[in-house]
PDB file of C-alpha atoms in Angstrom:
ATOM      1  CA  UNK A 811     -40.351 -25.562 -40.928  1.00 68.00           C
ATOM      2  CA  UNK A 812     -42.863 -22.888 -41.886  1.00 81.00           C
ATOM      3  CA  UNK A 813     -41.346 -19.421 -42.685  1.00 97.00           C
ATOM      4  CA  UNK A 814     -40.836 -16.543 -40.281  1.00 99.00           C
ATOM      5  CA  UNK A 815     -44.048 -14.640 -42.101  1.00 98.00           C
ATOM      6  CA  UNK A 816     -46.706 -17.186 -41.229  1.00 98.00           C
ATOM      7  CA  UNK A 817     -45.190 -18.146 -37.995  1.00 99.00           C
ATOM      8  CA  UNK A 818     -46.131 -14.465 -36.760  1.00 99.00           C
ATOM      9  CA  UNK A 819     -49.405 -14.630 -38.131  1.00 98.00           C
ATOM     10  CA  UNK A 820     -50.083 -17.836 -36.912  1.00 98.00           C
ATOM     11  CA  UNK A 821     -48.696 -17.021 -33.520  1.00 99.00           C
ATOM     12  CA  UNK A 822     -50.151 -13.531 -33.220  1.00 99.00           C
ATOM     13  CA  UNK A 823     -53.550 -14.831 -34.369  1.00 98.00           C
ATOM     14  CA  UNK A 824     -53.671 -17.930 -31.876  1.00 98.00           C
ATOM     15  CA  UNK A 825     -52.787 -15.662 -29.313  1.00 99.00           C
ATOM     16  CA  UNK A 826     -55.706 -13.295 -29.729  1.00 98.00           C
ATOM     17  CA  UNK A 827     -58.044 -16.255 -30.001  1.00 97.00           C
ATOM     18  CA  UNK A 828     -56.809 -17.138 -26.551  1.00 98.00           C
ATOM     19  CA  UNK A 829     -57.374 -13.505 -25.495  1.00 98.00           C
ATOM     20  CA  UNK A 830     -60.935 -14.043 -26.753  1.00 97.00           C
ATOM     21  CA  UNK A 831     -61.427 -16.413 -24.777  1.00 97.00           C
ATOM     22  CA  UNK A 832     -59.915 -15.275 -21.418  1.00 98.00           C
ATOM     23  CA  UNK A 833     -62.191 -12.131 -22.207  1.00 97.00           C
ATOM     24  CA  UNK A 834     -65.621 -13.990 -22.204  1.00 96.00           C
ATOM     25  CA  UNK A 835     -64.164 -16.655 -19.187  1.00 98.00           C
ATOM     26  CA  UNK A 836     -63.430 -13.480 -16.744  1.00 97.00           C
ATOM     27  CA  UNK A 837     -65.877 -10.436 -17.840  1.00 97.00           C
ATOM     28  CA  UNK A 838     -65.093  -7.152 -17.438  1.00 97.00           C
ATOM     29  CA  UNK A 839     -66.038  -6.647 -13.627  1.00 97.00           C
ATOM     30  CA  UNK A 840     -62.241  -6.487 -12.213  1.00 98.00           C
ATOM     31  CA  UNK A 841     -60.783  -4.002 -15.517  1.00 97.00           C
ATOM     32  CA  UNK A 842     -56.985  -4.637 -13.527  1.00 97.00           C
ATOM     33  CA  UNK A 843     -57.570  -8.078 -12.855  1.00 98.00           C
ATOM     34  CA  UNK A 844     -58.490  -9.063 -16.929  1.00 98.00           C
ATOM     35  CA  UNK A 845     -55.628  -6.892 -18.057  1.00 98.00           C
ATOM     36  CA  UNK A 846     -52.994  -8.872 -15.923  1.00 98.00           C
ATOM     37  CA  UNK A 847     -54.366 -12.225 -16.620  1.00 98.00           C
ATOM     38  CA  UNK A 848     -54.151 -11.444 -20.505  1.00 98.00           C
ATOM     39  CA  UNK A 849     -50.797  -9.554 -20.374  1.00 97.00           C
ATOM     40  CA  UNK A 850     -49.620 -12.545 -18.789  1.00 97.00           C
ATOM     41  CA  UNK A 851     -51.938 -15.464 -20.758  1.00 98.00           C
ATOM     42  CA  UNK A 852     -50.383 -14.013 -23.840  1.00 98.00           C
ATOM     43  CA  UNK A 853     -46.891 -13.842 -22.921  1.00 97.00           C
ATOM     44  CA  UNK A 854     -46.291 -16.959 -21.643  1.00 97.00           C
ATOM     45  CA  UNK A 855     -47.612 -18.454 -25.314  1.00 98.00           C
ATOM     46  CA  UNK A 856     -45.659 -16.684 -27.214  1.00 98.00           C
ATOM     47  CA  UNK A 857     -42.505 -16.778 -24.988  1.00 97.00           C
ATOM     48  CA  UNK A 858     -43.104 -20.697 -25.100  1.00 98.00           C
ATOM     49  CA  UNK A 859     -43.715 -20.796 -29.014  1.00 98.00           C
ATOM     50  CA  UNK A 860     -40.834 -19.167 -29.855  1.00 98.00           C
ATOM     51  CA  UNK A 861     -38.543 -20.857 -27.475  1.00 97.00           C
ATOM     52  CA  UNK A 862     -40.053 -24.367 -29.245  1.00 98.00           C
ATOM     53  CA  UNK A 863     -40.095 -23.061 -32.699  1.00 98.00           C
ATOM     54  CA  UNK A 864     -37.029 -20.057 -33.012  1.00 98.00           C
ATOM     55  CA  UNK A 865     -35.044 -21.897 -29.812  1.00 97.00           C
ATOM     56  CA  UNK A 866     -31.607 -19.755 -31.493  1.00 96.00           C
ATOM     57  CA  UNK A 867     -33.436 -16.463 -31.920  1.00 97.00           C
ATOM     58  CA  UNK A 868     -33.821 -13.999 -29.194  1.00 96.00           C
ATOM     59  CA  UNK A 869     -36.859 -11.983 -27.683  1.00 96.00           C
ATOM     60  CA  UNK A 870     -37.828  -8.639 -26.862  1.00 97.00           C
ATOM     61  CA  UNK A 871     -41.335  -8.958 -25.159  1.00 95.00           C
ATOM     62  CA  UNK A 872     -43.242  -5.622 -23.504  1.00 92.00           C
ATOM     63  CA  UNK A 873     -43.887  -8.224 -20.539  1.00 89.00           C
ATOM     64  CA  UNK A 874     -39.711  -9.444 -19.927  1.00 85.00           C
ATOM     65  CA  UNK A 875     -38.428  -8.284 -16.774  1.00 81.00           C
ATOM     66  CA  UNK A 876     -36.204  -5.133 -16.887  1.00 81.00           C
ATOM     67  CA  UNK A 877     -33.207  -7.486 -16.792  1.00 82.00           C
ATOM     68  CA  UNK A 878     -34.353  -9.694 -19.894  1.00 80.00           C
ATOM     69  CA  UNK A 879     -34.834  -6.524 -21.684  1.00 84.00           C
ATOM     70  CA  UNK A 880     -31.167  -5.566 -21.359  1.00 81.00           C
ATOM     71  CA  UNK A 881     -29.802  -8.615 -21.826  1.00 83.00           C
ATOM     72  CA  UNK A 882     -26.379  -7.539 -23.945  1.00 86.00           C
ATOM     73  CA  UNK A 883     -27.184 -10.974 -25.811  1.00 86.00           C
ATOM     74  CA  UNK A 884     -30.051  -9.750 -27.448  1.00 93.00           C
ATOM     75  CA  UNK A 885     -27.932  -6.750 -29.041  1.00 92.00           C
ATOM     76  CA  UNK A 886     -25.760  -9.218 -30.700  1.00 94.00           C
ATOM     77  CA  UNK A 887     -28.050 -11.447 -31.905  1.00 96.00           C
ATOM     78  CA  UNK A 888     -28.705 -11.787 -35.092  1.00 97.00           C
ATOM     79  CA  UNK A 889     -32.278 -12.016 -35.270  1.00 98.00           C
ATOM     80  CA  UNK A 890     -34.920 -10.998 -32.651  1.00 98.00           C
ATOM     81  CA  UNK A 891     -38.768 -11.576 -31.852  1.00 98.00           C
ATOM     82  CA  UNK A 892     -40.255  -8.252 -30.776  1.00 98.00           C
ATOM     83  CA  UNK A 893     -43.772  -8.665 -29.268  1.00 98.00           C
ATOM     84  CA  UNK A 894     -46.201  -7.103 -27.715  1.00 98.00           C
ATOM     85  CA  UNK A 895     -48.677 -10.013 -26.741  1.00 98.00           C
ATOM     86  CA  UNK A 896     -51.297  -7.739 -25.593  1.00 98.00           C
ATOM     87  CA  UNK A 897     -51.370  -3.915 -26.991  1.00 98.00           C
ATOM     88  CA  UNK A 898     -54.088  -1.812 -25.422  1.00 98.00           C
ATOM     89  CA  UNK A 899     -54.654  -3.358 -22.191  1.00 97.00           C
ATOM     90  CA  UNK A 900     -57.138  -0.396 -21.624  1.00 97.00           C
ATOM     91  CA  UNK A 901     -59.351  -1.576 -24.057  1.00 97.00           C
ATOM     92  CA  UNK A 902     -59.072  -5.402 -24.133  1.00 98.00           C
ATOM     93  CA  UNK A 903     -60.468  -4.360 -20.052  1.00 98.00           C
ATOM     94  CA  UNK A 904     -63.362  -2.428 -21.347  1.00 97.00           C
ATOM     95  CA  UNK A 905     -66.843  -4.494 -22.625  1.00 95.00           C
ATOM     96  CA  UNK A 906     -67.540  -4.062 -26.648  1.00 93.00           C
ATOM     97  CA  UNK A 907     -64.511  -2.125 -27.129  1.00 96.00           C
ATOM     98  CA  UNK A 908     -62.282  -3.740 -30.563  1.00 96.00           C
ATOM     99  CA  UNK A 909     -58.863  -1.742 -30.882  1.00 97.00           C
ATOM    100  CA  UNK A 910     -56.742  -3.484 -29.108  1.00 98.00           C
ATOM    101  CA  UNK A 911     -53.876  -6.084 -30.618  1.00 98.00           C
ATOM    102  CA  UNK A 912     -51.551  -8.890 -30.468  1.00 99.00           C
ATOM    103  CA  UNK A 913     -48.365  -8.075 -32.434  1.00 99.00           C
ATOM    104  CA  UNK A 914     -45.807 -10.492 -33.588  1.00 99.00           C
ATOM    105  CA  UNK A 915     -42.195  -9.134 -35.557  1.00 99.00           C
ATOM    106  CA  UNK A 916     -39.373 -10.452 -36.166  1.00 99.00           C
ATOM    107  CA  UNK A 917     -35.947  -7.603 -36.500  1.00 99.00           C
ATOM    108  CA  UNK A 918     -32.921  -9.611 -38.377  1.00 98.00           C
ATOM    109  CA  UNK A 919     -29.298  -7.891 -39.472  1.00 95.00           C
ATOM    110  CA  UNK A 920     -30.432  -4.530 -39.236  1.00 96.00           C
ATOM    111  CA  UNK A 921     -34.150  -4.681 -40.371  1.00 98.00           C
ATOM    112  CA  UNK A 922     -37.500  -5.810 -39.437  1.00 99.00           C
ATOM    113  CA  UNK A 923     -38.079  -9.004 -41.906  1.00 98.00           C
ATOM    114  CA  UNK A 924     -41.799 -10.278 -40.589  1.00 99.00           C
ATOM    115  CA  UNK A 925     -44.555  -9.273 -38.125  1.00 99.00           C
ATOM    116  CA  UNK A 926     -47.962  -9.511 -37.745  1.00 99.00           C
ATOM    117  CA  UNK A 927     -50.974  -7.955 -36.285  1.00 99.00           C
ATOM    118  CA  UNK A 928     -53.817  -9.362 -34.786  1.00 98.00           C
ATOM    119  CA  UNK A 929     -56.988  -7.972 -34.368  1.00 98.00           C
ATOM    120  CA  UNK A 930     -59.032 -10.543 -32.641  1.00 97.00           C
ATOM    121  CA  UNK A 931     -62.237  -8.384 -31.768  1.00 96.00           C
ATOM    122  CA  UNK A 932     -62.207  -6.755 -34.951  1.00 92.00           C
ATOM    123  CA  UNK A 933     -65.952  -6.667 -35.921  1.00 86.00           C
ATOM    124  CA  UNK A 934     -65.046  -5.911 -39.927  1.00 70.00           C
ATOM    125  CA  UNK A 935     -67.543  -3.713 -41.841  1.00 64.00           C
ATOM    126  CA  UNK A 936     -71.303  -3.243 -42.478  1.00 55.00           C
ATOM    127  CA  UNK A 937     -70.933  -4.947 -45.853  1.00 59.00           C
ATOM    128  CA  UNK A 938     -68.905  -7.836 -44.733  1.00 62.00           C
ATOM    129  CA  UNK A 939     -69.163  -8.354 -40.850  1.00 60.00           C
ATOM    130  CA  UNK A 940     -66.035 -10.335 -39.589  1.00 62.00           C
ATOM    131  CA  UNK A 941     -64.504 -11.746 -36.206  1.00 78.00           C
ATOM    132  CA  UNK A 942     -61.147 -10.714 -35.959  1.00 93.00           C
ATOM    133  CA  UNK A 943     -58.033 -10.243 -38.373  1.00 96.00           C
ATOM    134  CA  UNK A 944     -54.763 -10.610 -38.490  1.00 98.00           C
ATOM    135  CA  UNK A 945     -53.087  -8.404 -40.748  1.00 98.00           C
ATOM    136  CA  UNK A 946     -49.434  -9.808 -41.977  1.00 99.00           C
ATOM    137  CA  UNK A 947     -46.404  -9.115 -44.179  1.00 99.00           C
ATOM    138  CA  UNK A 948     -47.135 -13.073 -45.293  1.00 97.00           C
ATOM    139  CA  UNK A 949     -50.094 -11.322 -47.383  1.00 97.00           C
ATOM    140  CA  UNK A 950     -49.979  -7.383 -46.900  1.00 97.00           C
ATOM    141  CA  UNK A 951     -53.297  -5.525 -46.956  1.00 96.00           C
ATOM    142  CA  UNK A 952     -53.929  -3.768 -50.330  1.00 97.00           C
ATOM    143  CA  UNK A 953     -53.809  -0.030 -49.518  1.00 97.00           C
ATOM    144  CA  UNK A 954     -56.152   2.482 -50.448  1.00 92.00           C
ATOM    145  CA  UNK A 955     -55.123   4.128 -54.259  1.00 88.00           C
ATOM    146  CA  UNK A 956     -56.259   8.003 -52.860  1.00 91.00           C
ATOM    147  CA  UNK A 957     -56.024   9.922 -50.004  1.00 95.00           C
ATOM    148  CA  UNK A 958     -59.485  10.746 -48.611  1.00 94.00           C
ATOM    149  CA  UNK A 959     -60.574  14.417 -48.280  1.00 94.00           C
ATOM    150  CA  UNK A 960     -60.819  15.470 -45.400  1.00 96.00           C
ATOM    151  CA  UNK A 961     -58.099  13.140 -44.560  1.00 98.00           C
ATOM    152  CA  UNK A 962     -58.134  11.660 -41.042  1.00 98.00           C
ATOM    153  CA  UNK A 963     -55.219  11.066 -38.553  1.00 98.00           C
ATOM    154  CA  UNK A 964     -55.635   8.355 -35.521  1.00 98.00           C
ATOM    155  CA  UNK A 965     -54.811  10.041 -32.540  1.00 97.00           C
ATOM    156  CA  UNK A 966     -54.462   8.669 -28.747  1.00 92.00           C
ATOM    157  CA  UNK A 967     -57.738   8.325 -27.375  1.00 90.00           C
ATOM    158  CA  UNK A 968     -56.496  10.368 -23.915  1.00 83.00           C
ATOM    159  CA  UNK A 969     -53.915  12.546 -25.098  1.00 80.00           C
ATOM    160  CA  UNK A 970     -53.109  13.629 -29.138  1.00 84.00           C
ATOM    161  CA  UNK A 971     -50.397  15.932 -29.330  1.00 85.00           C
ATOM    162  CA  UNK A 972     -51.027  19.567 -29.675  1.00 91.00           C
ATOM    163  CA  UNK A 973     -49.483  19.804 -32.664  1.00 93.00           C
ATOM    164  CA  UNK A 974     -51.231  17.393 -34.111  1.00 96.00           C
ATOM    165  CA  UNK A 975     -54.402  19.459 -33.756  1.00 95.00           C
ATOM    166  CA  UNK A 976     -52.684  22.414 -35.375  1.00 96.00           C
ATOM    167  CA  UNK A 977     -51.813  20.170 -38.142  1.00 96.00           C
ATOM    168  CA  UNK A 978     -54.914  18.274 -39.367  1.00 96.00           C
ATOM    169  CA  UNK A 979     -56.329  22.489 -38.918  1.00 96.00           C
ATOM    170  CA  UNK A 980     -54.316  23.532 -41.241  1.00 95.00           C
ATOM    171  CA  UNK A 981     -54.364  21.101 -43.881  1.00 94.00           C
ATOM    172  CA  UNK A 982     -58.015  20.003 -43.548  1.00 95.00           C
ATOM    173  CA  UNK A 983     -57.744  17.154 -41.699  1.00 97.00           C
ATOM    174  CA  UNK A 984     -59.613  15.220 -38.960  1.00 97.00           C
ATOM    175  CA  UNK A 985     -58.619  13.648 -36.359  1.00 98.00           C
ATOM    176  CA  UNK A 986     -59.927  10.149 -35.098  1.00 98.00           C
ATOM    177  CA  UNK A 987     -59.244   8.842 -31.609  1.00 97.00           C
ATOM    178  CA  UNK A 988     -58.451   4.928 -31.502  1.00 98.00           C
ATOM    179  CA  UNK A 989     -56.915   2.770 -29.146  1.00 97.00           C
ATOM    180  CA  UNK A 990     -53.982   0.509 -29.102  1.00 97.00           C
ATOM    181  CA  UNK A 991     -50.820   2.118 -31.172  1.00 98.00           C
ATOM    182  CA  UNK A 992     -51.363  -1.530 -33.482  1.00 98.00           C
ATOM    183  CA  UNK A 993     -55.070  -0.532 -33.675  1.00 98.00           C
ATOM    184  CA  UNK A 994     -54.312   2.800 -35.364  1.00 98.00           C
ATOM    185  CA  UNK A 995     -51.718   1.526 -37.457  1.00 99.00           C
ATOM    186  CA  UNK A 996     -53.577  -0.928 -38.566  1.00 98.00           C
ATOM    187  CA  UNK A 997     -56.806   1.716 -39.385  1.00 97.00           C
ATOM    188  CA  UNK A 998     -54.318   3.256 -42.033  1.00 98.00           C
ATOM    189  CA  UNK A 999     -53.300  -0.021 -43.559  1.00 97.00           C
ATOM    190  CA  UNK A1000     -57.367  -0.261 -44.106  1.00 95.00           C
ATOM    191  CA  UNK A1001     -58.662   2.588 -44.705  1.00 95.00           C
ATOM    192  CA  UNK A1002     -60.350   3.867 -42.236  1.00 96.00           C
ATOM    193  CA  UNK A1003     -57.608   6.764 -41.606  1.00 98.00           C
ATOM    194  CA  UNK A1004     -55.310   8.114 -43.135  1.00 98.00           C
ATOM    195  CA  UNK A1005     -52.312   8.613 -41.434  1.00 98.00           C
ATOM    196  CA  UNK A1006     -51.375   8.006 -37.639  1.00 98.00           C
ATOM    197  CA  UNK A1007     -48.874  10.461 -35.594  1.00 97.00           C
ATOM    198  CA  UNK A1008     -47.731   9.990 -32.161  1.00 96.00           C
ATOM    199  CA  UNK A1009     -45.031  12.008 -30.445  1.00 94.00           C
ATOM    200  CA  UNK A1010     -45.869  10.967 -26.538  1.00 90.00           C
ATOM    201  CA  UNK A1011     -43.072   8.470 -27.159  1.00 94.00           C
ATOM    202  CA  UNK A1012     -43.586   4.545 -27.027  1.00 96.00           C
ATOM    203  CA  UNK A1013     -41.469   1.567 -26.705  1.00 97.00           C
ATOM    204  CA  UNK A1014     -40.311  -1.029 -29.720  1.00 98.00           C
ATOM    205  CA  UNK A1015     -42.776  -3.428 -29.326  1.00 98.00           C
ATOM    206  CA  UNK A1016     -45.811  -0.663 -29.731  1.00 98.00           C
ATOM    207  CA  UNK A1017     -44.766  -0.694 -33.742  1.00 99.00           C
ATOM    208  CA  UNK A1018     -42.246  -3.207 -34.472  1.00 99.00           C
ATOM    209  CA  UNK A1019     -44.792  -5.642 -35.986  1.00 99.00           C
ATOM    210  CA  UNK A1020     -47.286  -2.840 -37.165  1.00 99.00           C
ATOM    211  CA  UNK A1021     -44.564  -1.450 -39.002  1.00 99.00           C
ATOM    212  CA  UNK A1022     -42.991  -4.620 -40.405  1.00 99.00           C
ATOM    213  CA  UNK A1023     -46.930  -4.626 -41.941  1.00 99.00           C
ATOM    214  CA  UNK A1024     -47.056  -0.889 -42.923  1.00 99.00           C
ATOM    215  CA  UNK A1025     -43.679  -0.891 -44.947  1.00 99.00           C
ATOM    216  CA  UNK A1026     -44.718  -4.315 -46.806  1.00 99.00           C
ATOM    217  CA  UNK A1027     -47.844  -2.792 -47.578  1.00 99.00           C
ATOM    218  CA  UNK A1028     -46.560   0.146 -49.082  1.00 98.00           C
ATOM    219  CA  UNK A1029     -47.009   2.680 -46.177  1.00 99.00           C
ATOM    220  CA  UNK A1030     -44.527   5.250 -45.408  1.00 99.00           C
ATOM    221  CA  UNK A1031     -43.340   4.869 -41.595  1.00 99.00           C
ATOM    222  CA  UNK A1032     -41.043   7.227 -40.161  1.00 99.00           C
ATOM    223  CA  UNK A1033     -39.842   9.373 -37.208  1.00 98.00           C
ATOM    224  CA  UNK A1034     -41.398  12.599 -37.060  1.00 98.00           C
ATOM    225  CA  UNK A1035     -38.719  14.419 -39.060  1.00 97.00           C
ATOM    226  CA  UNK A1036     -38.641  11.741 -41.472  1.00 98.00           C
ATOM    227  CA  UNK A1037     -35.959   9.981 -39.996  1.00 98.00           C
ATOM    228  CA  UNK A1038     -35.678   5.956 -39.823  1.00 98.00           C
ATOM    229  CA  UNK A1039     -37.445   4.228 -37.372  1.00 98.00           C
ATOM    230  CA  UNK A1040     -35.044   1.745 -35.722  1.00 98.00           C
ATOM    231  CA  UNK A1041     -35.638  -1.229 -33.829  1.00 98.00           C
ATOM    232  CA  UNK A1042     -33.625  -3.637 -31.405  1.00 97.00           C
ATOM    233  CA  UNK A1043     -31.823  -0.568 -29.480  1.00 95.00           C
ATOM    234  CA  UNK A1044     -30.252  -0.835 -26.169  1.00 92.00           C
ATOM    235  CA  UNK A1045     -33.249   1.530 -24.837  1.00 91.00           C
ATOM    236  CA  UNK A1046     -36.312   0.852 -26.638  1.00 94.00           C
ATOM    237  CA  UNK A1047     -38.020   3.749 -26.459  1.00 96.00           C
ATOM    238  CA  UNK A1048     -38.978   5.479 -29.623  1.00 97.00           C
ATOM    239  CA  UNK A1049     -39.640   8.933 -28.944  1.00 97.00           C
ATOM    240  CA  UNK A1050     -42.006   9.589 -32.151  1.00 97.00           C
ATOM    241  CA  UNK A1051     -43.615   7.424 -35.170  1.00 98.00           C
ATOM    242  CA  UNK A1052     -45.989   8.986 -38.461  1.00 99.00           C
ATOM    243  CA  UNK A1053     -47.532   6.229 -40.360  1.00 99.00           C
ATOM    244  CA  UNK A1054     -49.306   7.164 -43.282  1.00 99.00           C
ATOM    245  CA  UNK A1055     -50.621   6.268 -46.976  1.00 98.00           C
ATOM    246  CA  UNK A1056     -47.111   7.206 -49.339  1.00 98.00           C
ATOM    247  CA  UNK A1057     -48.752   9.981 -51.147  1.00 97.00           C
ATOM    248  CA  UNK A1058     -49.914  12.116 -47.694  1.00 98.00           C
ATOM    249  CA  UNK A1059     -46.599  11.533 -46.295  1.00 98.00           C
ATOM    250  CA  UNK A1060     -44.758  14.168 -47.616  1.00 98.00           C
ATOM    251  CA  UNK A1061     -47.243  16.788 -46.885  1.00 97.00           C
ATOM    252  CA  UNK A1062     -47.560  15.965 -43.443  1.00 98.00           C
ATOM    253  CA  UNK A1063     -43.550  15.726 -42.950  1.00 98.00           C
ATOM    254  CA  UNK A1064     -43.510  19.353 -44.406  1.00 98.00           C
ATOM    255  CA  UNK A1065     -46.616  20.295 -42.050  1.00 97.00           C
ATOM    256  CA  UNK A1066     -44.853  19.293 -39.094  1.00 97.00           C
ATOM    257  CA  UNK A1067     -41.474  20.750 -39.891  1.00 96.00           C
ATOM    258  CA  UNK A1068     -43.045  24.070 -40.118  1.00 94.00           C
ATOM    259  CA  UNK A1069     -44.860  24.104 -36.855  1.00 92.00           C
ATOM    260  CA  UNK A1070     -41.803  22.893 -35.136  1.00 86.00           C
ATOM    261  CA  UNK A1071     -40.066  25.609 -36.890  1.00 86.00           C
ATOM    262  CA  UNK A1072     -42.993  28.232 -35.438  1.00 77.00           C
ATOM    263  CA  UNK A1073     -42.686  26.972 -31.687  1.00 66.00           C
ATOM    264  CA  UNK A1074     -40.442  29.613 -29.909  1.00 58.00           C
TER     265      UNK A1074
END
């Protein structure tokens, strides 16, 4: 039986491919009608996988009904499949746009144990062009050893936080909008930011798997205020997440705490 770490990569990157492939098949003239098909494409793969391959585990999927999401069974299980089989459905819609993500975790006992993040239009780098990626705690990215200067923070494409702004001012920083929450998450894990904060709130399965990535990598991943992020709630909505290389994280935590501190 192959382990819970490749299974989410494997998964995660299969279902990407099959996002690929939906893309080219249906173009980009009906944006709605391309984001349903894949929200739905994707789903149904990985719901079926996992039922085949984990029949005894549960599922938290961004596409269950509101009833399958509250299912008390899932809160006593013991281990539990958080995906999101298509993050950014804005930009999977929109033609030669590449931050948007399949993600694959897996929460057991308390913890998040495996995940995966897929990257299937990811077009790699000048030096060594690439079609996709799938980044996974199987084989965790090697992060970068400095922090950059200016260091850069991904930010929401339509709406960073104020305070954000005030932030990267104050401390030199730059801010970098990028798409999906697995997209930016997944720019810090490879260099091309250095930190990501969101406080707009967002549900489990935006970070579950990015996460389960960041921490085996190295990465600090937090609340805001430096608190735990937790995963496999009754509600799943996580009001906050900073993801950042280890040795930025404390300056931004400290950054943040004083401009909440300043806001009357």
């Amino acid at each position: 039986m192959r382990d819970d770490h490749s299974l989410a990569g494997e998964l995660a990157t299969e279902a990407g491919e099959r996002l690929l492939e939906l893309r080219a098949r249906l173009g980009f003239e009906d944006g709605r009608a391309l984001k349903d098909a894949g929200d739905r494409a994707s789903h149904e793969f990985l719901m079926d996988a996992l039922r085949r391959l984990r029949p005894d585990d549960a599922v938290l999927s961004e596409e269950a009904t509101r009833e399958e999401r509250m299912d008390p069974r899932r809160l006593s299980a013991e281990r539990v499949w958080i995906v999101d089989p298509l993050d950014g459905t804005r930009e999977f819609s929109e033609e030669g746009r590449a931050d948007w993500a399949v993600h694959v975790a897996l929460w057991e006992r308390g913890a998040l144990r495996a995940g995966a993040v897929a990257l299937p239009a990811w077009p790699g780098s000048a030096q060594k062009p690439a079609q996709g990626r799938t980044l996974t705690t199987a084989a965790p990215p090697e992060l970068p050893e400095k922090v950059r200067e200016p260091f850069r923070i991904a930010v929401s494409r339509t709406r960073p936080p104020e305070f954000v702004r005030e932030l990267a001012a104050r401390h030199g920083g730059e801010l970098v909008p990028i798409g999906s929450a697995g997209a930016k998450i997944a720019a810090v894990l490879t260099g091309e930011v250095e930190a990501y904060v969101h406080a707009g709130g967002q549900y489990e399965w935006d970070s579950a798997a990015p996460v389960a990535v960041a921490v085996a990598a190295g990465a600090h991943a937090s609340r805001i205020d430096g608190s735990p992020l937790t995963y496999n709630q009754g509600d799943p909505w996580l009001p906050d997440i900073l993801v950042s290389l280890p040795d930025l994280a404390p300056t931004l935590l400290a950054g943040i705490r004083d401009l909440h501190r300043q806001t009357p």
